[in-house]
Amino acid sequence: MVLLNFAVDVAKEAGEILLKRFGNLKSSDIDYKGRWNVVTTVDTEVERLIVKRIEKEFPNDGILAEENARKRTDAERVWLVDPLDGTVNYAHGLPFFCVSIAVAKGWKMEAGVVYSPCTDELFYAERGGGAFLNKRRINVSSTSDFSKSLLATGFAYVRNETEHNNLANFNRLNLKVEGIRRLGSAAIDLCYVAAGRFDGFWELFLSPWDVAAGSLIVEEAGGIVTDIAGGDDYLFGFNIVAGNEKIHDELRRNLEPFPERFRFKLS
Ligand code: IPD
Ligand code: CA
Ligand code: CA
């Protein structure tokens, strides 16, 4: 509970800053890490705050955060932080963004929090303790008819650099299900699976901080999270499939195999 409560407090503090600066960005606040990979001064400011809090409270823990902080990732316990998931939305004034904080032991998530400040929705879970949205227990959907399922996905910033751009998957599935949404925040997508709003989610080239908290929240809400091959290499393997247990396998089997050579590198 100590880790979860700490993560909740920090996520709420971070969310307040995100909300305060939302809609007030100047062009000098926006920069690019890649062709389409936007970073704002808010991403870095919020990350600094979260990292400072973790360092003060748990000085021996490791940190893997998106923008700058990467230290002691071989520590027994490591925090995975995405200070602002949905930066493109944020920069365009769209309300689908959040802060995501998770803590892992041996890269197995112990606790995870995703806070969406525009909707004031706090999703959280602790391993073995169930998943919650604003103090109410949440569960994945019970949809069993794949053709009636509502899915979510996204398209990576590197989509112009690889043939694995997810378009063939999208085209195939778009003809088989009720709908596919593309919200622009992987952490929110996963939480919406946990809350039963989406029946399933998949994406390619996500980084560990994108999926760390959300994957635990889905599992604790009774859902299944795997890689496309059906294994558990979704944290570093750049491919993830999440869903309720009735449609997860069918979703997975409709996706192209993803090559093992693409991996997130810790060093
Ligand atoms: C991105 C979002 C988006 C996903 C991208 C991620 P960011 O994270 O989660 O939904 O499609 O691949 O990188 O850059 O906004 O933190
Ligand atoms: Ca992200
Ligand atoms: Ca981010």
Short mmCIF file of N, CA and C and ligand atoms in Angstrom, two decimals, residues 66 82 84-86 209-210, ligand 2:
data_model
loop_
_atom_site.label_atom_id
_atom_site.label_comp_id
_atom_site.label_asym_id
_atom_site.label_seq_id
_atom_site.Cartn_x
_atom_site.Cartn_y
_atom_site.Cartn_z
N GLU A 66 10.67 8.51 -19.22
CA GLU A 66 10.78 8.71 -20.67
C GLU A 66 11.78 9.78 -21.09
N ASP A 82 6.01 7.70 -17.14
CA ASP A 82 5.73 8.52 -18.32
C ASP A 82 5.04 9.77 -17.80
N LEU A 84 3.96 12.40 -19.19
CA LEU A 84 2.83 12.87 -20.01
C LEU A 84 2.66 11.90 -21.16
N ASP A 85 1.65 11.05 -21.06
CA ASP A 85 1.36 10.11 -22.14
C ASP A 85 0.21 10.70 -22.95
N GLY A 86 0.50 10.93 -24.24
CA GLY A 86 -0.48 11.63 -25.07
C GLY A 86 -0.01 13.05 -25.35
N TRP A 209 7.59 2.49 -20.28
CA TRP A 209 6.82 3.45 -19.47
C TRP A 209 5.41 3.66 -20.00
N ASP A 210 5.17 3.36 -21.30
CA ASP A 210 3.82 3.51 -21.86
C ASP A 210 2.85 2.47 -21.30
CA CA B 2 3.96 7.57 -23.72
#
